[in-house]
Short mmCIF file of C-alpha atoms in Angstrom, two decimals:
data_model
loop_
_atom_site.label_atom_id
_atom_site.label_comp_id
_atom_site.label_asym_id
_atom_site.label_seq_id
_atom_site.Cartn_x
_atom_site.Cartn_y
_atom_site.Cartn_z
CA MET G 1 -40.56 57.46 -12.17
CA PHE G 2 -39.43 57.36 -8.57
CA GLU G 3 -41.99 54.68 -7.90
CA ASN G 4 -40.25 52.31 -10.32
CA LEU G 5 -36.90 52.91 -8.63
CA ILE G 6 -38.32 52.16 -5.19
CA TYR G 7 -40.05 49.06 -6.50
CA ALA G 8 -36.82 47.82 -8.12
CA GLN G 9 -34.94 48.22 -4.84
CA GLN G 10 -37.53 46.23 -2.95
CA ALA G 11 -37.51 43.43 -5.51
CA THR G 12 -33.78 42.72 -5.27
CA PRO G 13 -32.73 40.53 -2.36
CA THR G 14 -30.64 42.29 0.23
CA SER G 15 -28.59 39.24 1.25
CA GLN G 16 -27.63 36.14 -0.68
CA SER G 17 -27.87 32.78 1.04
CA GLN G 18 -24.50 31.02 1.21
CA PRO G 19 -24.11 27.25 1.27
CA GLY G 20 -23.62 25.68 4.70
CA TRP G 21 -20.43 24.00 5.87
CA GLY G 22 -21.93 20.57 5.29
CA SER G 23 -22.37 21.07 1.58
CA VAL G 24 -18.88 22.56 1.29
CA LEU G 25 -17.11 19.76 3.21
CA LEU G 26 -19.06 16.85 1.74
CA PRO G 27 -17.10 16.68 -1.56
CA PHE G 28 -13.78 16.80 0.33
CA VAL G 29 -14.86 14.00 2.65
CA LEU G 30 -15.99 11.87 -0.30
CA ILE G 31 -12.70 12.47 -2.11
CA PHE G 32 -10.78 11.46 1.02
CA PHE G 33 -12.71 8.19 1.37
CA VAL G 34 -12.23 7.33 -2.31
CA PHE G 35 -8.51 8.13 -2.04
CA TYR G 36 -8.26 6.02 1.12
CA PHE G 37 -9.87 2.93 -0.41
CA ILE G 38 -8.04 3.18 -3.73
CA VAL G 39 -4.54 4.20 -2.59
CA ILE G 40 -3.86 4.06 1.15
CA ARG G 41 -5.61 0.83 2.17
CA PRO G 42 -4.05 -1.42 -0.54
CA GLN G 43 -0.64 0.10 0.20
CA LYS G 44 -1.02 -0.73 3.91
CA LYS G 45 -2.01 -4.31 3.06
CA GLU G 46 1.05 -4.72 0.85
CA GLN G 47 3.30 -3.25 3.54
CA LYS G 48 1.89 -5.65 6.15
CA LYS G 49 2.45 -8.58 3.78
CA GLN G 50 6.08 -7.53 3.23
CA ASP G 51 6.63 -7.13 6.99
CA ASP G 52 5.28 -10.64 7.57
CA ILE G 53 7.65 -12.04 4.93
CA ARG G 54 10.62 -10.29 6.54
CA LYS G 55 9.69 -11.52 10.03
CA SER G 56 9.36 -15.11 8.83
CA LEU G 57 12.78 -15.31 7.12
CA GLN G 58 14.63 -18.53 7.94
CA LYS G 59 17.91 -20.10 7.00
CA GLY G 60 17.62 -21.75 3.59
CA ASP G 61 14.91 -19.44 2.19
CA LYS G 62 15.55 -18.26 -1.35
CA VAL G 63 14.83 -14.53 -1.64
CA VAL G 64 15.07 -11.58 -4.02
CA THR G 65 16.27 -8.19 -2.81
CA ILE G 66 14.83 -4.86 -3.90
CA GLY G 67 17.92 -4.49 -6.09
CA GLY G 68 17.16 -7.77 -7.88
CA ILE G 69 19.85 -9.90 -6.25
CA ILE G 70 18.79 -13.53 -5.79
CA GLY G 71 20.29 -15.46 -2.91
CA THR G 72 19.79 -18.01 -0.17
CA VAL G 73 19.49 -16.88 3.44
CA THR G 74 22.37 -18.21 5.56
CA ILE G 75 22.17 -16.04 8.70
CA VAL G 76 19.23 -14.11 10.15
CA LYS G 77 19.91 -11.47 12.81
CA ASP G 78 17.69 -8.73 14.24
CA GLU G 79 17.93 -6.31 11.33
CA ILE G 80 20.55 -8.03 9.16
CA VAL G 81 20.25 -10.96 6.74
CA VAL G 82 23.27 -12.64 5.16
CA LEU G 83 22.61 -14.04 1.68
CA LYS G 84 24.71 -16.63 -0.10
CA VAL G 85 24.84 -15.41 -3.67
CA ASP G 86 27.52 -17.76 -5.07
CA ASP G 87 29.71 -20.54 -3.69
CA ASN G 88 32.14 -18.21 -1.95
CA THR G 89 30.11 -15.00 -1.95
CA ARG G 90 28.02 -13.85 0.97
CA ILE G 91 26.45 -10.40 1.21
CA GLU G 92 24.85 -8.68 4.21
CA PHE G 93 21.57 -6.88 3.71
CA ARG G 94 19.13 -5.12 5.97
CA LYS G 95 15.85 -6.99 6.30
CA ASN G 96 14.10 -4.03 4.66
CA ALA G 97 16.03 -4.80 1.45
CA ILE G 98 14.30 -8.18 1.03
CA SER G 99 11.53 -7.85 -1.54
CA TYR G 100 10.01 -11.34 -1.57
CA LYS G 101 10.62 -15.05 -1.10
CA ILE G 102 10.88 -17.37 -4.04
CA PRO G 103 8.48 -20.29 -3.50
CA GLU G 104 10.02 -23.72 -3.25
CA PRO G 105 9.44 -25.95 -6.32
CA GLU G 106 7.86 -28.78 -4.27
CA LYS G 107 5.32 -26.48 -2.65
CA ASN G 108 4.68 -24.83 -6.00
CA LYS G 109 3.84 -28.18 -7.62
CA GLU G 110 1.48 -29.02 -4.77
CA GLN G 111 -0.26 -25.67 -5.10
CA ILE G 112 -0.69 -26.08 -8.86
CA SER G 113 -2.06 -29.61 -8.58
CA ALA G 114 -4.40 -28.56 -5.78
CA LYS G 115 -5.77 -25.75 -7.97
CA LEU G 116 -6.27 -28.16 -10.89
CA GLY G 117 -7.82 -30.83 -8.67
CA GLY G 118 -5.18 -33.45 -9.53
CA PRO G 119 -3.24 -35.77 -7.25
CA LYS G 120 -0.63 -34.28 -4.93
#
């Protein structure tokens, strides 16, 4: 009877092997890379595109603000843009408030005809 007890103690492992740090960190690293390529990288590209638009603002550009106000740029300063909204209405905005430029109709027609392969 004691022999069975001694045999049972010898058969059970005394220490369990634990996974190494590599197998624990690998899923976290993979999740980070997936998150980076799906969320962070496209957001950085969009931010760079918006910064380029804001840097290239010129007098006469038609723009839309983040609040949805449409106007024509009349004055461009370091961080301030003055938009002409109506005949006698001008509003100052920070450059960060400019969402995008509205493409000019002439350039838009050229782009459409170039895509379709027609004459310019």
